[in-house]
Amino acid sequence: MSSIGISSLLILAFLEHVFHCDMLSFMARLHIRSSVHPHLFTVLVILTCLMPLVPLSAASIMPPDIDPPNPSAVLLGGWVFPAQTYTSTASATDDELVIKLQTIGRGDNVYEWFGHSALIVEKPHQPPIMYDYGIFDMDSDNFYWDFAQGRMFYRVISSDARWRQQWVVEGQGREVSMVTLALSPALKNSVVSFLEFNTQPGKDIYLYHQYNDNCSTRIRDILDAATGGEFARWARTQPSTMTLRDHVRRHSASSPAWNLLLDFLQGRDIDKPLTLWEEMFLPEILEDAVLRFPWPQESTGSTLGEGRYMLSTEASLATRPSIAEKPPVVIWQALGAGLCLALIIRFFQYGRAKAPSPSMRRLAGGFERGFSFIILLALTIVSCVLFFMMVASTHDVTWWNENIVFANPLLIIPAFTSLKKHPRLYRGKRGPTGIQAMRKYTYVLLGMMVLKCTLPELLFQMNWNIMFFLLPVYAVLGWSYGKKTFDENAANHYRNRY
């Protein structure tokens, strides 16, 4: 079952327990029951406020049942550099080895947007070997379920570098650059010995983390161990002007929808200050750091990396969006998108109230209900995914996510009540249940904005674009246009049916 299905069942079971009723019947009759039980919706509002407390505790209810296999600290901690502690089968001598850092640019798929890193080992009279720490199989059993749980197991493999480079350059049209590592012969041989050891069965699997343990950070850790920890000490003294969220926005700027979705799902942990060491989860930053790191101890070069050159040519590159140098200003884009959706809904509301003929008013009302339902259902699905990741996965970047306060699975209630063809059963003069719900969501959203301005050190998650996107949508759904009529006889007849 998908993560969306599991999270939906969790929410339905939660509401069944609270209301002691069948959820299908509850969804069908909530609109009527709210007029019979005046405090029903108040209870829902309280639940909406209390629901975030569980995921905001940042405690997973499904911790890993196994320790992460082969962490870098364990593998490299037992390896002595520059001594050769593992007998290599290579026939080349130390001074004949050449090790290069290969950096691959942006690809077309989402998981290729951030680039890729690998190490290339060249020996005389032998084909170059690529050591690749970014191998996963989307066709494997339970791949998507493991991904939803935050249990992505990657592998490191060795393969012929030439056909891999040809496939990337000619087949995918991606940029490929090479940097020769200025290591001593003894260090080069020790690094190659470790790579051969790391690709052995049982040692070649690791638990992937998008920022802390990926193809780039694994190579970063190897270079740090080879330099006796000097690489890390130097990198941690280099402050960054960007956060993890800024880097994600840079790489996803060409797709506003993905940009907004990734912003929504990731919490405040990616808004903390970084150093160059943490930034090296990105292959292009690792390459730049290798070219800048002063490394005179073991080589004649002045930096760890020597002589960057390109394998790809301008003619071989496919046409694709470039990576932004600075994070885009996404607040106004999000506000513009939210206003567009709100204007569309308002247009249908105006037609429902002011169209010259009854048939046109009915048509406009149908479009209004359908469009509102689609928007709220999409928000419900996304918030269910977020809720699941926060409470039932090891995706720590989703924990402590402020967005769950004003966009949570309880949006399913106004989503289904928005489909009512005759929304005339009011509780007093405040409107039907769906409209009341969206007004309260609007108040919660505005309250969160005030709190973020008042307590910026506590609520520092950079989610203003999410709030500005949702605010006009919530407002237009909560304050529907047009004077609504109330037929007491029809309402009593409709109410007596239940």
Coordinates of N, CA, C and O in Angstrom, one line a residue, residues 155 224 252 316 363 369 383 482:
R155 N 24.0 1.5 -3.1 CA 25.1 0.6 -3.2 C 26.3 1.4 -3.9 O 26.0 2.4 -4.6
D224 N 38.6 13.2 3.2 CA 38.9 13.7 4.5 C 39.8 12.7 5.2 O 40.7 13.1 5.9
S252 N 15.7 23.5 -8.1 CA 14.3 23.2 -8.5 C 13.6 24.5 -9.0 O 12.4 24.5 -9.2
S316 N 27.4 18.4 -27.4 CA 26.9 17.2 -26.8 C 25.8 17.4 -25.8 O 25.1 16.5 -25.4
L363 N -24.6 25.9 -13.6 CA -23.3 25.5 -14.2 C -22.1 26.1 -13.5 O -21.2 25.4 -13.2
R369 N -18.0 24.1 -7.2 CA -17.8 23.0 -6.3 C -16.7 22.1 -6.7 O -15.9 21.6 -5.9
S383 N -0.9 16.9 2.4 CA -0.8 17.0 3.9 C -0.8 15.6 4.5 O -0.1 15.4 5.6
G482 N -21.5 36.4 -2.8 CA -23.0 36.4 -3.2 C -23.9 36.2 -2.0 O -23.5 35.5 -1.0

